[in-house]
Amino acid sequence: MDYILEMRNISKDFPGIRALNRVNLYIKPGEVHVLVGENGAGKSTLMKILTGVYSKDEGEIIFKGEKIDIKNPKEAQNIGISIIYQELNLVPQLSIAENIFLGREPLNGNGLIDWKNMYKNTEELLKRLNLNLDPRVKVKNLGIAQQQMIEIAKALSFKSELIIMDEPTSALAEKEIEQLFKVINQLKNSGVSIIYISHRLEEIKKIGDRLTVLRDGTYIGTYEVNSLNLDKIIQLMVGRKIEEKFPKEIATISEKVLEVKNINRGGILKNISFCLRKGEVLGLFGLMGAGRTELARAIFGADPIDSGEIYINGVKVNINSPLEAIKHGIGLLPEDRKMQGLIQIMSITSNITLPSLNNFIKRFFINKKLEKCTTAEYIKKLNIKTPSPLREVRYLSGGNQQKVVLAKWLCANVQVLIFDEPTRGIDVGAKVEIYKLINQLVREGKAVLLISSELPEILGMSDRILVMHEGEITGELLRQDASEEKILAYAMGRLKKVG
Amino acid sequence: MDKSQGQILLRENDKIINEFKKLTSVEYLQKYGILLALFLMCAILSIISPHFLKIGNIINILLQSSINAILAFGLTFVIITSGIDLSVGSILALGGVTMGIVLQNLSNVFFAILLGLLVSSLCGLTNGLLITRLDLPPFIVTLGMMSIARGFALIITKGYPISGLPPMVRFLGAGKILGIPVPVIIGGGIYIITHIILSQTKLGRYAYAIGGNEEATKLSGVDVNKYKIIIYTISGIFAGISGIVLAVFCKRKFPIFAKIFPQAPVGNFYVNLIAS
């Protein structure tokens, strides 16, 4: 048996999009196999097929030499495939042992829980991971890293021979990561295979044996990690089609619409000044915690500012609430579309007209006919895929939901649009559509502030780029001067613009 | 977009539409299930008892439930914003008692009703202000108001029942128009007003939006606090109206005690209402 797991020619279609197209994944016994790809490349979909969350449309899965058809996650667990998600699935109020044996507690002859046996088994599992913990301790008293170890112990308790780890290090500190890697190496030596999904490329070189690259739902290839350098990995992930992915058009850039001067907010935003012109896409990049979203919320009046001035079309304005921001022609497409951008249980129509409902009021009553006609226009203009304007937005895909948020602001006739992570969690095809809409907006003379943590997106779509680091604007670059290296240098605070 | 792409899109839309239809049949049951249960209950009762399906009996049921109904209509606003108002029972008592006291001393019907409504709306307004300005949970605020309003009702009556309401008021509780008791007509009128506000006006739309997602509503430029205050005030006013109707409905034989109005049946009632 060369491989413990073979996934051959796996395809999966979702309405309107092919999420996976004939993807292969071959895992050797006792190896750490890294799965890489950009957001939306199909990594999660592939793993969900493997663990029985989704069913595959085409292809076959062979596990330990046998062709299998996994129908649900429980079945996957029983045959020895476990997954540890980014968000841990533990019950904080229960003890370590109770968590590990949740739903399959060992029983004694009387039909009661056999605690002695349960604690003994848990101790053995913990010992295997070199963890010195009492099985009776409640999980809520453990740190994130230890909780993750408990998840691994749980996976081992199923006698898993294949453990999938989805971004296991995203919440861990340096030291904890080392501990995790030690455990991974131990597992490896005892013959357990690991599929390791990570965005942190440096880790891949440290822990990975082989690597499979996915891009836009297609299989790019499988390589020995040692044979690749980081640049090569990035190139394989991104491909060379930057132009196709970012169909940027330059619009005529004219007068200043928005200008902010010396905005401060309790250590989170420090002396922020910049301007935004009609027809311009101003990119705003920063690493996690740089203050990008906070800046957007401050301008939009969602969070209070300590000091600073905001000018709209050259006139100083006071913005203390989103209501005032909207009156002055600013709209925000928030980072968390589901929780902040939309009211999921309301219809597309009600969502679109919410900020501008006053325009639809005739003598106390909502003019529903006008409302419906207007909405239908936006549905057509933005190509929102829906059978009816009265459909609740929760039934729409991520891309279509984002379009509804955009329609909301267009309907309120705003001049400045702040896009905070507009394409997060949206598939590749819909991303391009959103970019094309941004092109259209600036062509019509609107101004766009594009906040993103994805460098290619910032580079691909911006006319000008601001870079933030720890609440300050550290760099400003024009489209033609910008490069990933320069932006990252500013974002990490290594470089700072003068003056 | 060229022709073939357009056709693909159309086909996709068809797919979504089919999916949509399937969903609605399930949703249909969810939405009207409780109403169906009500009809089923009526059907069973009609079979069991020959007296059930008589106009007299139906009117009697409507009369008995009209006070609960008015309370429930006010609560509906609050519940839609995903809030809760536990104080309606006490506000009902305070509103009714206030009117009664004024009537005993002044015998000006309109002034008495007005004052009853004013007091109850002030209770609702206070609820709204505490919830929004101090950012307190509605459960705690209205629980407090429940005791406060009940306390006031006991203070102003000194714990004694009120009797001797003038005949003009009694018409509100015991009178009939075209054979339909006045409380039923008042309840029906308030139902229509509630329905129109919720389905046709800005206030109604915002109420649903706040209940659906308060943060997103705020970020859409809605003055959420303002509308929450209005809604708790409405709940107070409606409780006051039901208090006044109850006060006169009871006539002399059943003097008003400033006691908390039973919460449980009210609770059931508004849950049913919202679900349907």
XYZ file of C-alpha atoms in Angstrom, chain A residues 7 114 245 334 358 404 431 446 465 485:
10
model
C -8.836 10.948 -3.850
C -17.955 4.089 33.739
C -8.503 38.259 -11.911
C -18.786 46.271 6.330
C -37.617 58.197 3.630
C -27.337 43.715 -2.166
C -15.037 38.375 -7.091
C -18.044 57.819 -7.292
C -2.484 52.727 -1.995
C 7.577 44.026 -1.096
